[in-house]
Short mmCIF file of the N, C-alpha and C atoms (twelve columns), coordinates in Angstrom:
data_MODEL
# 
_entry.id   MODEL 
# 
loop_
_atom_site.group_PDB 
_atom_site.id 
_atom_site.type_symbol 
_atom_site.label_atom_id 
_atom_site.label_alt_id 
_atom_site.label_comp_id 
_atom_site.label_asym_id 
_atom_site.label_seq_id 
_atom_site.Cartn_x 
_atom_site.Cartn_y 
_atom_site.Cartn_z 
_atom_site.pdbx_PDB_model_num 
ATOM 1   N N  . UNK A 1  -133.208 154.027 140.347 1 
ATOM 2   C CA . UNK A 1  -133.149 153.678 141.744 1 
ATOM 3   C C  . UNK A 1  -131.670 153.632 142.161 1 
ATOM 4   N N  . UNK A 2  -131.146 154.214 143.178 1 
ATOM 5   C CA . UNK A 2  -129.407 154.630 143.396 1 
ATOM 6   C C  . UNK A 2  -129.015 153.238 144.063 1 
ATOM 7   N N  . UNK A 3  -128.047 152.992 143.747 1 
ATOM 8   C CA . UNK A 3  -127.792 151.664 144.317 1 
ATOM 9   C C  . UNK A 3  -127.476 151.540 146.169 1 
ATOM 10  N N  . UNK A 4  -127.983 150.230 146.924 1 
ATOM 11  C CA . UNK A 4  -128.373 150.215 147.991 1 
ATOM 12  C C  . UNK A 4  -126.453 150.319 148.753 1 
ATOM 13  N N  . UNK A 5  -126.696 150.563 149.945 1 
ATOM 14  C CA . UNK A 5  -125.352 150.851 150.796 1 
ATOM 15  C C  . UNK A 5  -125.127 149.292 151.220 1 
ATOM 16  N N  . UNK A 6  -123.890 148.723 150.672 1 
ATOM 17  C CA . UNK A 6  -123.220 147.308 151.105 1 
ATOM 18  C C  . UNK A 6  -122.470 147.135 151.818 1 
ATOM 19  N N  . UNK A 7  -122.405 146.807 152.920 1 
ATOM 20  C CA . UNK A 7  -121.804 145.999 153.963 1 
ATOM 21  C C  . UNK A 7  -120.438 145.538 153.237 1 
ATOM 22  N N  . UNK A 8  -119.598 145.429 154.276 1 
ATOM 23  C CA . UNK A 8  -117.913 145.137 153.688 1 
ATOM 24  C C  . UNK A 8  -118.185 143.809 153.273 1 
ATOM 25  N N  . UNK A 9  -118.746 142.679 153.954 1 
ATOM 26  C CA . UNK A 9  -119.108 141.498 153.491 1 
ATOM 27  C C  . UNK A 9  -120.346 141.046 151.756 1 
ATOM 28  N N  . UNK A 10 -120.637 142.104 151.905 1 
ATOM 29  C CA . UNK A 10 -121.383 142.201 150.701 1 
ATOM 30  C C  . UNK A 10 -120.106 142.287 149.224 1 
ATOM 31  N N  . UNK A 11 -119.627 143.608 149.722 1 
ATOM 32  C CA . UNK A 11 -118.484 143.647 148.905 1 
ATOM 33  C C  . UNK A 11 -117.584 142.791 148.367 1 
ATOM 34  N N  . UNK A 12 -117.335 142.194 149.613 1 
ATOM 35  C CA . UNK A 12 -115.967 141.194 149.352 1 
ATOM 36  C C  . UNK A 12 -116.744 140.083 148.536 1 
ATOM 37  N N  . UNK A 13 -118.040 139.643 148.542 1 
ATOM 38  C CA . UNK A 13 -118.284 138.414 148.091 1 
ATOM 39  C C  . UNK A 13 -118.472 138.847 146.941 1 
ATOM 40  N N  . UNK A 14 -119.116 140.117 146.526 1 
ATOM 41  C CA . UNK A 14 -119.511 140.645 144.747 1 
ATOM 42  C C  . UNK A 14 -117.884 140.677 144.101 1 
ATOM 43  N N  . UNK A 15 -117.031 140.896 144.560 1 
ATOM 44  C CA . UNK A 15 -116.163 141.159 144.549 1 
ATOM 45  C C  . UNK A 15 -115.148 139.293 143.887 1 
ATOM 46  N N  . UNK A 16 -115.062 138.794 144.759 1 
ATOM 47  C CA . UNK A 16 -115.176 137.540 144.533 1 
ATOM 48  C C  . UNK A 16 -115.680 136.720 143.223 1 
ATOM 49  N N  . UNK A 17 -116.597 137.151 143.292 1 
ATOM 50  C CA . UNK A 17 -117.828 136.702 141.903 1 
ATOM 51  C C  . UNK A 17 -117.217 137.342 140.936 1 
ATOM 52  N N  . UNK A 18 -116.778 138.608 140.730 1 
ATOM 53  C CA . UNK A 18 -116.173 139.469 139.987 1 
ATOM 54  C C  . UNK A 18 -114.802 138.583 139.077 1 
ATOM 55  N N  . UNK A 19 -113.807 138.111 140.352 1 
ATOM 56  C CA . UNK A 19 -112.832 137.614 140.144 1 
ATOM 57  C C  . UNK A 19 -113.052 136.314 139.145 1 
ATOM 58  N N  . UNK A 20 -113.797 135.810 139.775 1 
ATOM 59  C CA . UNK A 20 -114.159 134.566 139.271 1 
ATOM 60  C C  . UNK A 20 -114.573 134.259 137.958 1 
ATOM 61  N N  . UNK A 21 -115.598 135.486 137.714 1 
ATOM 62  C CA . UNK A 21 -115.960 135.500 136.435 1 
ATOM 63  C C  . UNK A 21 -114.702 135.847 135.304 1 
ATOM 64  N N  . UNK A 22 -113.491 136.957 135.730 1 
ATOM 65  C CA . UNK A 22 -112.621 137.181 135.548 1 
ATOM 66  C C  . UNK A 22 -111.648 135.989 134.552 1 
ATOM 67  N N  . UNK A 23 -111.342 135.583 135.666 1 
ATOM 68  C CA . UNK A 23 -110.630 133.891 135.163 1 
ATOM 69  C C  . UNK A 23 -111.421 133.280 134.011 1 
ATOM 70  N N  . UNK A 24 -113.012 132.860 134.130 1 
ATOM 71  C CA . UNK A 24 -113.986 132.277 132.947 1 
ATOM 72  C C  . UNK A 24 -113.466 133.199 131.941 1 
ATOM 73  N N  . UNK A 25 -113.535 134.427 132.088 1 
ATOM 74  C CA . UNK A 25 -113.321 135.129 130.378 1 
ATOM 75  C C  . UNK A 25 -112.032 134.992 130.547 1 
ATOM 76  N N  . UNK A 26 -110.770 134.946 131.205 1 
ATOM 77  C CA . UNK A 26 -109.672 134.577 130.344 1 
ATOM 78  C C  . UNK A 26 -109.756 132.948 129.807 1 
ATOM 79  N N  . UNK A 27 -110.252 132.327 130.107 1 
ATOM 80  C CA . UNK A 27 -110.320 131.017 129.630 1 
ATOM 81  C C  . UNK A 27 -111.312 130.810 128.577 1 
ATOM 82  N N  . UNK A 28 -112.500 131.682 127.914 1 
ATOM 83  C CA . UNK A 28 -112.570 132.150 127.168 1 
ATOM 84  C C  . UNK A 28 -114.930 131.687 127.088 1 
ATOM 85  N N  . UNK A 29 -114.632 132.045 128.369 1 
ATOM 86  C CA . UNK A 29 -115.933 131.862 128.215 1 
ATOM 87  C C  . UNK A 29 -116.873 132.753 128.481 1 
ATOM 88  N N  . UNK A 30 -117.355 133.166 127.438 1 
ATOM 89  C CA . UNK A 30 -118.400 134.530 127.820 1 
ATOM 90  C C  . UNK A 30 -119.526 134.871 127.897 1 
ATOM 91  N N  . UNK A 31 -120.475 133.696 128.034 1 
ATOM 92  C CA . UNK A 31 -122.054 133.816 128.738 1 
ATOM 93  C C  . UNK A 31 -121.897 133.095 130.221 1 
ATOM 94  N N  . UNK A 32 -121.730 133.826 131.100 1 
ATOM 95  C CA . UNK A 32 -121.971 134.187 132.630 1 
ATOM 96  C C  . UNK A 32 -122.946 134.509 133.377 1 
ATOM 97  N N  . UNK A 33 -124.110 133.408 132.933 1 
ATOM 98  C CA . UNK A 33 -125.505 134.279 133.888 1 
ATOM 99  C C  . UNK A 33 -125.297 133.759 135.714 1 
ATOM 100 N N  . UNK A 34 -124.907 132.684 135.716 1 
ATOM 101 C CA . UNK A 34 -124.552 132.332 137.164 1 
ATOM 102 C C  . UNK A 34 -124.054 133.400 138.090 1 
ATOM 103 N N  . UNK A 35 -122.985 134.485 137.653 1 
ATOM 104 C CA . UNK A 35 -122.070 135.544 138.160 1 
ATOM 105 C C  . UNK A 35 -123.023 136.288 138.424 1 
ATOM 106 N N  . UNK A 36 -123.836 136.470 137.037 1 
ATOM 107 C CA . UNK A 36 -124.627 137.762 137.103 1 
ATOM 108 C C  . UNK A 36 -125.672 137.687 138.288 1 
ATOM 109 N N  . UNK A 37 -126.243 136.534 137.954 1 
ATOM 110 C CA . UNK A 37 -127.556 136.414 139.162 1 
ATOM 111 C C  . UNK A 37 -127.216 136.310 140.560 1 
ATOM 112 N N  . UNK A 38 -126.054 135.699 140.929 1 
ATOM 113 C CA . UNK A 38 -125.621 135.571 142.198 1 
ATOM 114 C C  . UNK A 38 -125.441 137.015 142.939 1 
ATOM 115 N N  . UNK A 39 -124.694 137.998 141.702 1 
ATOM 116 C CA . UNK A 39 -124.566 139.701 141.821 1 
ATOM 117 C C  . UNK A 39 -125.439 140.234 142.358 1 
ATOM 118 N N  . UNK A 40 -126.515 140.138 141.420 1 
ATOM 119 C CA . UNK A 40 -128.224 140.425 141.293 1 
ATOM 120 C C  . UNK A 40 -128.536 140.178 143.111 1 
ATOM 121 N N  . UNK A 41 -128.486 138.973 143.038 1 
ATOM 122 C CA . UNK A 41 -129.196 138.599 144.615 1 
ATOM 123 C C  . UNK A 41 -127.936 139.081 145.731 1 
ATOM 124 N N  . UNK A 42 -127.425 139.482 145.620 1 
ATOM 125 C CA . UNK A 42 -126.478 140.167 147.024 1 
ATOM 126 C C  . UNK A 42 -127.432 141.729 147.006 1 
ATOM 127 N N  . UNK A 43 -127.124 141.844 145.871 1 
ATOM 128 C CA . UNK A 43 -127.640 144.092 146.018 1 
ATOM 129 C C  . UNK A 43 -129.380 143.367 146.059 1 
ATOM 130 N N  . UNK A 44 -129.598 142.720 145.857 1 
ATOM 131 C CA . UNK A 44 -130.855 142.742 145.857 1 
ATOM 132 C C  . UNK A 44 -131.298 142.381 147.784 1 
ATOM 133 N N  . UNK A 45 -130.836 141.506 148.065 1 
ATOM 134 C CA . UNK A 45 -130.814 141.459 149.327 1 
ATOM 135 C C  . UNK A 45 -130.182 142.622 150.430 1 
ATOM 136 N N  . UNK A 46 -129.620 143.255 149.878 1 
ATOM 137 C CA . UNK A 46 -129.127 144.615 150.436 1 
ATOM 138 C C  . UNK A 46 -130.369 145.820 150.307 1 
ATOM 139 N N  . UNK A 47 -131.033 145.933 149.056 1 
ATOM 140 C CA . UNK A 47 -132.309 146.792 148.842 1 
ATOM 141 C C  . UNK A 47 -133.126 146.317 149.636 1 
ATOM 142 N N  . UNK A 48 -133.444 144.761 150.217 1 
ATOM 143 C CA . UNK A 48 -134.266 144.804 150.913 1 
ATOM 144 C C  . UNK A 48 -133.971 144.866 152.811 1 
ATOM 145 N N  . UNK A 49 -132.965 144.912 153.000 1 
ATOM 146 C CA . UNK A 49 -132.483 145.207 154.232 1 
ATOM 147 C C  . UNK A 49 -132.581 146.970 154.502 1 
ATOM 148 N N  . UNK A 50 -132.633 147.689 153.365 1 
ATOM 149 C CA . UNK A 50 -132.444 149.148 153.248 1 
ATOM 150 C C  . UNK A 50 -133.826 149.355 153.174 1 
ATOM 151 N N  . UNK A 51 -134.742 148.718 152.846 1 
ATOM 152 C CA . UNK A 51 -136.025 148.932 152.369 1 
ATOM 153 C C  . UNK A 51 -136.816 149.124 154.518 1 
ATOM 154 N N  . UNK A 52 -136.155 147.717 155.169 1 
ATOM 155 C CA . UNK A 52 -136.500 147.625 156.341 1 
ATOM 156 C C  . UNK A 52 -136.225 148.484 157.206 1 
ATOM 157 N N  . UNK A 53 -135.159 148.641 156.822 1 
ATOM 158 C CA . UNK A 53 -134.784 150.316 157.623 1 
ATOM 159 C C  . UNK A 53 -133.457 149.264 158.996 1 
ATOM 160 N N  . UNK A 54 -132.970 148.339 158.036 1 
ATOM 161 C CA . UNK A 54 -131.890 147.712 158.937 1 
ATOM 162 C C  . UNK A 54 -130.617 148.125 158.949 1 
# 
């Protein structure tokens, strides 16, 4: 399934999350499901805005 078209605001916040998680692994922590799922639910909320035809 090709990934859904994101809004600049979509971006900036995955983006964000990105960073964030960033910092955790330099500080040395490397199970991150919080990052991941928060990820998950942006594109996922984007598939369903694309799904509506918004």
């Amino acid at each position: 399934m090709p990934e859904p078209k994101l809004t600049a605001w979509e971006k900036a916040q995955i983006v964000r999350l990105e960073i964030r998680g960033a910092r955790r692994a330099i500080a040395g922590v490397e199970h991150q499901p919080d990052i991941d799922r928060d990820i998950n639910r942006i594109r996922e909320k984007a598939r369903k805005r694309a799904a509506n035809g918004k």
